[in-house]
Coordinates of C-alpha atoms (C1' of nucleotides) in Angstrom, one line a residue:
Chain A
M102 CA -14.9 -33.2 -25.0
T103 CA -18.5 -32.5 -24.0
K104 CA -17.9 -32.5 -20.3
K105 CA -16.2 -33.9 -17.2
D106 CA -12.6 -34.7 -17.3
D107 CA -11.2 -35.0 -13.8
F108 CA -10.7 -31.3 -13.9
D109 CA -13.3 -28.7 -13.0
L110 CA -12.7 -25.4 -14.6
M111 CA -15.0 -23.7 -12.2
L112 CA -12.7 -24.8 -9.3
F113 CA -9.4 -24.0 -10.9
L114 CA -7.7 -21.7 -8.5
P115 CA -6.3 -19.0 -10.8
Y116 CA -9.6 -18.8 -12.5
L117 CA -11.6 -18.7 -9.3
L118 CA -9.3 -16.1 -7.7
N119 CA -9.6 -14.0 -10.8
Q120 CA -13.4 -14.1 -10.8
A121 CA -13.6 -13.3 -7.1
A122 CA -11.0 -10.5 -7.3
E123 CA -12.7 -8.9 -10.3
E124 CA -16.1 -9.0 -8.7
C125 CA -14.7 -7.3 -5.6
S126 CA -12.5 -4.8 -7.4
V127 CA -15.3 -3.7 -9.6
S128 CA -17.8 -3.3 -6.9
F129 CA -15.4 -1.4 -4.7
Q130 CA -14.4 0.8 -7.6
Q131 CA -17.4 3.1 -7.2
H132 CA -16.1 4.4 -3.9
Y133 CA -13.0 6.0 -5.3
K134 CA -13.7 6.2 -9.0
D135 CA -16.6 8.6 -9.1
K136 CA -15.8 10.5 -5.9
Y137 CA -12.1 11.1 -6.4
N138 CA -11.7 10.2 -10.0
M139 CA -9.0 7.7 -9.2
L140 CA -7.8 4.6 -10.9
R141 CA -7.2 1.3 -9.2
T142 CA -3.4 1.9 -9.1
E143 CA -3.9 5.3 -7.7
W144 CA -6.0 4.4 -4.7
R145 CA -3.6 1.6 -4.0
V146 CA -0.7 4.1 -3.9
L147 CA -2.8 6.4 -1.7
F148 CA -3.6 3.5 0.6
H149 CA -0.1 2.5 1.0
L150 CA 1.0 6.0 1.9
G151 CA -1.9 6.6 4.1
Y152 CA -1.6 3.3 5.9
Y153 CA 2.2 2.8 6.1
G154 CA 3.2 6.4 6.1
D155 CA 5.7 8.2 3.8
M156 CA 7.8 6.1 1.6
T157 CA 9.5 6.0 -1.8
A158 CA 8.0 4.7 -5.0
R159 CA 10.3 1.7 -4.8
E160 CA 9.0 0.8 -1.4
I161 CA 5.5 0.9 -2.7
C162 CA 6.5 -1.4 -5.6
N163 CA 8.0 -3.9 -3.2
R164 CA 5.0 -4.0 -0.9
S165 CA 2.3 -3.9 -3.5
K166 CA 4.1 -5.8 -6.3
L167 CA 2.9 -3.2 -8.7
H168 CA 5.3 -2.5 -11.5
K169 CA 7.4 0.6 -11.2
T170 CA 6.0 2.3 -14.3
K171 CA 2.5 1.9 -13.0
V172 CA 3.5 3.4 -9.7
S173 CA 5.4 6.2 -11.4
R174 CA 2.4 7.2 -13.4
A175 CA 0.0 6.9 -10.5
V176 CA 2.3 9.0 -8.4
A177 CA 2.5 11.6 -11.1
S178 CA -1.2 11.7 -11.4
L179 CA -1.8 12.0 -7.6
Q180 CA 0.8 14.7 -7.4
K181 CA -0.8 16.7 -10.2
R182 CA -4.1 16.6 -8.3
R183 CA -2.3 17.7 -5.1
F184 CA -2.9 14.5 -3.2
L185 CA 0.8 14.1 -2.5
T186 CA 4.1 15.8 -2.6
R187 CA 7.6 14.4 -3.3
E188 CA 10.9 15.3 -1.9
K189 CA 14.4 14.1 -2.9
L190 CA 16.3 12.3 -0.3
P191 CA 19.5 14.2 0.6
H192 CA 21.7 11.2 0.9
D193 CA 20.4 9.5 -2.3
R194 CA 19.1 11.9 -4.8
R195 CA 17.8 9.2 -7.1
S196 CA 14.8 8.5 -4.8
E197 CA 12.1 10.7 -3.5
V198 CA 10.0 10.3 -0.4
L199 CA 6.3 10.6 -1.1
K200 CA 4.1 12.3 1.4
L201 CA 0.3 12.7 1.4
S202 CA -0.9 16.3 1.4
P203 CA -3.7 17.3 3.7
A204 CA -6.1 16.6 0.9
G205 CA -4.5 13.2 0.4
V206 CA -4.9 12.4 4.0
A207 CA -8.5 13.4 3.9
A208 CA -9.1 11.3 0.9
Y209 CA -7.3 8.4 2.5
R210 CA -9.4 8.7 5.7
D211 CA -12.6 8.8 3.8
L212 CA -11.8 5.9 1.5
R213 CA -10.6 3.9 4.5
E214 CA -14.0 4.2 6.0
S215 CA -15.5 3.0 2.7
A216 CA -13.1 0.1 2.6
L217 CA -13.9 -0.9 6.1
S218 CA -17.6 -0.9 5.6
Y219 CA -17.2 -2.6 2.2
D220 CA -15.1 -5.3 3.8
Q221 CA -17.7 -5.9 6.5
D222 CA -20.4 -6.0 3.9
V223 CA -18.7 -8.5 1.6
T224 CA -17.8 -10.8 4.5
K225 CA -21.2 -10.7 6.2
D226 CA -22.3 -14.0 4.8
F227 CA -19.2 -15.7 6.4
S228 CA -18.6 -16.7 10.0
K229 CA -15.6 -15.1 11.7
P230 CA -13.4 -18.2 11.5
E231 CA -14.3 -18.6 7.9
V232 CA -13.2 -15.1 7.1
D233 CA -10.0 -15.6 9.1
A234 CA -9.2 -18.8 7.3
L235 CA -9.9 -17.1 3.9
R236 CA -7.6 -14.3 4.7
Q237 CA -4.9 -16.5 5.8
A238 CA -5.2 -18.7 2.7
L239 CA -5.1 -15.7 0.5
L240 CA -2.0 -14.3 2.3
K241 CA -0.3 -17.6 1.7
L242 CA -1.3 -17.7 -2.0
A243 CA -0.1 -14.2 -2.5
R244 CA 3.2 -15.1 -0.9
L245 CA 3.0 -12.2 1.5
Chain B
M118 CA -1.1 8.4 9.6
T119 CA 1.9 6.5 10.6
K120 CA 0.3 3.1 11.2
K121 CA -2.5 1.1 12.7
D122 CA -6.0 2.4 12.5
D123 CA -8.5 -0.3 13.1
F124 CA -8.1 -1.2 9.5
D125 CA -5.4 -3.5 8.1
L126 CA -4.7 -2.8 4.5
M127 CA -3.0 -6.2 4.2
L128 CA -6.3 -7.9 5.2
F129 CA -8.6 -5.9 3.1
L130 CA -10.3 -8.4 0.9
P131 CA -10.3 -6.7 -2.5
Y132 CA -6.6 -6.0 -2.0
L133 CA -5.8 -9.5 -0.8
L134 CA -7.8 -11.1 -3.5
N135 CA -6.1 -9.1 -6.1
Q136 CA -2.7 -9.9 -4.8
A137 CA -3.4 -13.6 -4.7
A138 CA -5.1 -13.6 -8.1
E139 CA -2.2 -11.7 -9.7
E140 CA 0.4 -14.0 -8.2
C141 CA -1.4 -17.1 -9.5
S142 CA -2.3 -15.7 -12.9
V143 CA 1.2 -14.5 -13.5
S144 CA 2.8 -17.7 -12.5
F145 CA 0.3 -19.8 -14.5
Q146 CA 0.8 -17.6 -17.5
Q147 CA 4.0 -19.2 -18.6
H148 CA 2.1 -22.4 -19.5
Y149 CA 0.0 -20.8 -22.2
K150 CA 1.9 -17.7 -23.0
D151 CA 5.2 -18.9 -24.3
K152 CA 4.0 -22.3 -25.6
Y153 CA 0.9 -21.2 -27.5
N154 CA 1.4 -17.4 -27.5
M155 CA -2.0 -16.9 -25.9
L156 CA -3.4 -14.1 -23.8
R157 CA -5.3 -14.6 -20.6
T158 CA -8.6 -14.0 -22.3
E159 CA -7.7 -16.4 -25.1
W160 CA -6.9 -19.4 -22.9
R161 CA -10.1 -18.7 -21.0
V162 CA -12.1 -18.9 -24.1
L163 CA -10.2 -22.0 -25.1
F164 CA -10.9 -23.6 -21.7
H165 CA -14.6 -22.8 -21.8
L166 CA -14.9 -24.5 -25.2
G167 CA -12.7 -27.4 -24.3
Y168 CA -14.4 -28.0 -21.0
Y169 CA -18.1 -27.2 -21.7
G170 CA -18.1 -28.0 -25.4
D171 CA -19.2 -26.0 -28.3
M172 CA -21.0 -22.8 -27.6
T173 CA -21.6 -19.3 -28.8
A174 CA -19.7 -16.2 -27.8
R175 CA -22.6 -15.0 -25.7
E176 CA -22.7 -18.2 -23.7
I177 CA -19.0 -17.7 -23.0
C178 CA -19.7 -14.2 -21.8
N179 CA -22.4 -15.4 -19.5
R180 CA -20.3 -18.1 -17.9
S181 CA -17.1 -16.2 -17.7
K182 CA -18.4 -12.7 -17.0
L183 CA -15.9 -11.5 -19.7
H184 CA -17.1 -8.6 -21.7
K185 CA -18.3 -9.4 -25.2
T186 CA -15.7 -7.2 -26.9
K187 CA -13.0 -9.1 -25.1
V188 CA -14.5 -12.4 -26.1
S189 CA -15.0 -11.2 -29.6
R190 CA -11.4 -10.3 -30.0
A191 CA -10.1 -13.5 -28.3
V192 CA -12.3 -15.6 -30.6
A193 CA -11.0 -13.7 -33.7
S194 CA -7.5 -14.3 -32.6
L195 CA -8.0 -18.0 -31.8
Q196 CA -9.7 -18.4 -35.2
K197 CA -6.9 -16.7 -37.0
R198 CA -4.5 -19.2 -35.5
R199 CA -6.8 -22.1 -36.4
F200 CA -7.7 -23.1 -32.8
L201 CA -11.4 -22.9 -33.5
T202 CA -14.0 -22.5 -36.2
R203 CA -17.3 -20.7 -36.2
E204 CA -20.6 -21.6 -37.8
K205 CA -23.7 -19.5 -38.1
L206 CA -26.8 -21.0 -36.5
P207 CA -29.4 -21.8 -39.2
H208 CA -32.3 -20.7 -37.0
D209 CA -30.7 -17.5 -35.7
R210 CA -28.1 -16.2 -38.0
R211 CA -26.9 -13.5 -35.6
S212 CA -25.0 -16.0 -33.5
E213 CA -22.3 -18.5 -34.3
V214 CA -21.4 -21.7 -32.6
L215 CA -17.7 -21.9 -31.8
K216 CA -16.0 -25.3 -32.1
L217 CA -12.4 -26.1 -31.3
S218 CA -10.4 -27.5 -34.2
P219 CA -8.2 -30.6 -33.6
A220 CA -5.4 -28.2 -32.9
G221 CA -7.6 -26.4 -30.4
V222 CA -8.5 -29.6 -28.7
A223 CA -4.9 -30.6 -28.5
A224 CA -3.9 -27.3 -27.0
Y225 CA -6.8 -27.6 -24.5
R226 CA -5.8 -31.1 -23.4
D227 CA -2.2 -30.0 -23.0
L228 CA -3.1 -26.9 -21.0
R229 CA -5.6 -28.8 -18.9
E230 CA -2.8 -31.0 -17.8
S231 CA -0.7 -28.0 -16.9
A232 CA -3.6 -26.5 -15.1
L233 CA -4.2 -29.6 -13.1
S234 CA -0.7 -29.9 -12.0
Y235 CA -0.4 -26.2 -11.3
D236 CA -3.5 -26.4 -9.1
Q237 CA -2.1 -29.3 -7.2
D238 CA 1.2 -27.6 -6.7
V239 CA -0.3 -24.3 -5.5
T240 CA -2.6 -26.1 -3.0
K241 CA -0.1 -28.5 -1.7
D242 CA 0.5 -26.5 1.4
F243 CA -3.2 -26.7 2.4
S244 CA -5.2 -29.5 3.8
K245 CA -8.0 -30.9 1.8
P246 CA -10.7 -29.3 3.9
E247 CA -8.8 -26.0 3.8
V248 CA -8.8 -26.1 0.0
D249 CA -12.4 -27.0 -0.2
A250 CA -13.3 -24.2 2.1
L251 CA -11.2 -21.8 0.1
R252 CA -12.9 -22.7 -3.1
Q253 CA -16.3 -22.4 -1.7
A254 CA -15.6 -19.0 -0.3
L255 CA -14.2 -17.8 -3.6
L256 CA -17.2 -19.2 -5.4
K257 CA -19.5 -17.2 -3.1
L258 CA -17.4 -14.0 -3.4
A259 CA -17.4 -14.4 -7.2
R260 CA -21.2 -14.8 -7.0
L261 CA -21.1 -17.9 -9.1
Chain C
dT12 C1' 40.8 8.1 -9.2
dG13 C1' 38.4 5.8 -13.4
dG14 C1' 35.4 2.4 -15.1
dT15 C1' 31.8 -0.8 -14.8
dA16 C1' 27.6 -2.2 -12.8
dA17 C1' 23.5 -1.4 -10.2
dT18 C1' 19.4 1.3 -8.8
dA19 C1' 15.4 5.0 -8.7
dG20 C1' 12.5 6.7 -11.5
dT21 C1' 10.7 8.4 -16.2
dT22 C1' 9.3 8.2 -21.0
dG23 C1' 7.7 6.6 -25.7
dA24 C1' 5.8 3.2 -28.5
dA25 C1' 3.2 -0.9 -28.9
dA26 C1' -0.3 -3.9 -27.1
dA27 C1' -4.4 -4.6 -24.5
dT28 C1' -8.7 -2.8 -22.5
dG29 C1' -13.1 -0.3 -21.8
dT30 C1' -16.8 2.4 -23.7
dA31 C1' -19.9 3.5 -26.9
dA32 C1' -21.6 3.4 -31.2
dC33 C1' -22.4 0.5 -34.9
dT34 C1' -24.4 -3.5 -38.2
dA35 C1' -27.2 -7.3 -38.9
dA36 C1' -30.7 -10.3 -37.6
dC37 C1' -34.7 -11.4 -35.1
dA38 C1' -39.3 -10.3 -32.4
dA39 C1' -43.6 -8.6 -31.5
dG40 C1' -47.4 -5.6 -31.6
dA41 C1' -50.3 -2.0 -34.1
Chain D
dT231 C1' -46.4 -4.7 -43.3
dC232 C1' -44.2 -1.2 -40.6
dT233 C1' -42.4 0.4 -36.6
dT234 C1' -40.0 -0.1 -32.5
dG235 C1' -37.2 -2.7 -29.6
dT236 C1' -33.9 -6.4 -28.5
dT237 C1' -30.0 -9.3 -29.2
dA238 C1' -25.3 -11.2 -31.2
dG239 C1' -21.4 -9.7 -32.4
dT240 C1' -17.9 -6.2 -34.4
dT241 C1' -15.5 -1.8 -34.8
dA242 C1' -13.6 2.8 -33.6
dC243 C1' -11.6 5.6 -30.4
dA244 C1' -9.9 6.9 -25.9
dT245 C1' -7.7 5.2 -21.9
dT246 C1' -4.4 2.0 -19.6
dT247 C1' -0.9 -1.2 -19.4
dT248 C1' 3.3 -3.3 -20.8
dC249 C1' 8.0 -3.5 -22.4
dA250 C1' 12.2 -1.7 -23.4
dA251 C1' 15.1 2.0 -23.6
dC252 C1' 16.5 6.1 -21.3
dT253 C1' 18.5 9.6 -17.6
dA254 C1' 20.5 10.5 -13.4
dT255 C1' 22.6 9.0 -9.4
dT256 C1' 25.1 5.9 -6.4
dA257 C1' 28.1 1.6 -5.5
dC258 C1' 31.9 -1.2 -6.1
dC259 C1' 36.4 -2.2 -7.0
dA260 C1' 40.8 -2.5 -9.6

DNA sequence: TGGTAATAGTTGAAAATGTAACTAACAAGA
DNA sequence: TCTTGTTAGTTACATTTTCAACTATTACCA
């Protein structure tokens, strides 16, 4: 019980992934948290809309794997702060297309810059092939 | 706004890490959640004690980077369910050594097996060097 | 048609988390 | 000793998240 089985906690993937993800998430937070007063889920929604273009909440759920209640609340909050607008679809009035407002687009563009430079900064201690391999591995693990 | 900047959301590290970590965490959850009714923080504490041996809450915080309130609550909960005991240190009565009870050890051993086989399963589509590289990269990102 | 099932999205209550303030114990210098 | 500062850990309160139930709308099919 003192140490060493044939299992190294430090190298256990879910644990390691969580540690790395937390570290990155927390340090990236400052970019959107203070400046735009956004939560993690909110900037994710913003990024999806900014990057992929207009879509419904359901589509965001599918792509991001965020739960629909989380998305629903993030959307409500972004709307209240005029970062996006919603519009019922004429042929299916259950769903609504979400569109970024000009302010939303501006915030997206700004945060995209932050993200880009953050990404460069966090990967600067890796070689190009290392980073590519890492991203591919993560994509596979995330089942994307 | 429609697509393609010189930034790929899908490859943004904090996002990708989060997706991969979520996927793994959620799918590993079933092992400790249903069987032992534990939360993520709780099995983490259990694993630390099981793997590294008896230690104080503070030491768990340092190693795991979990916040002390989280650890405090996890410890309280594990104690209530008789997975561990606490004992004040004679020379510094602020801190307490945490020790797994026999039930705690049993749970740890059982979950360690699950973890081991889960880890093997999730990495089975990678070559050995790939997995090693991945773990090293994650260790670096997590600043461990 | 009418009836059942499925889907998009919202809401309320319960559980979990984060933040800050707190208690208790120690430390160290005047 | 007294005062100030630090550390281990807990608690209270506000914010988030989760889960399940809900509304409204569409889909299917007898």
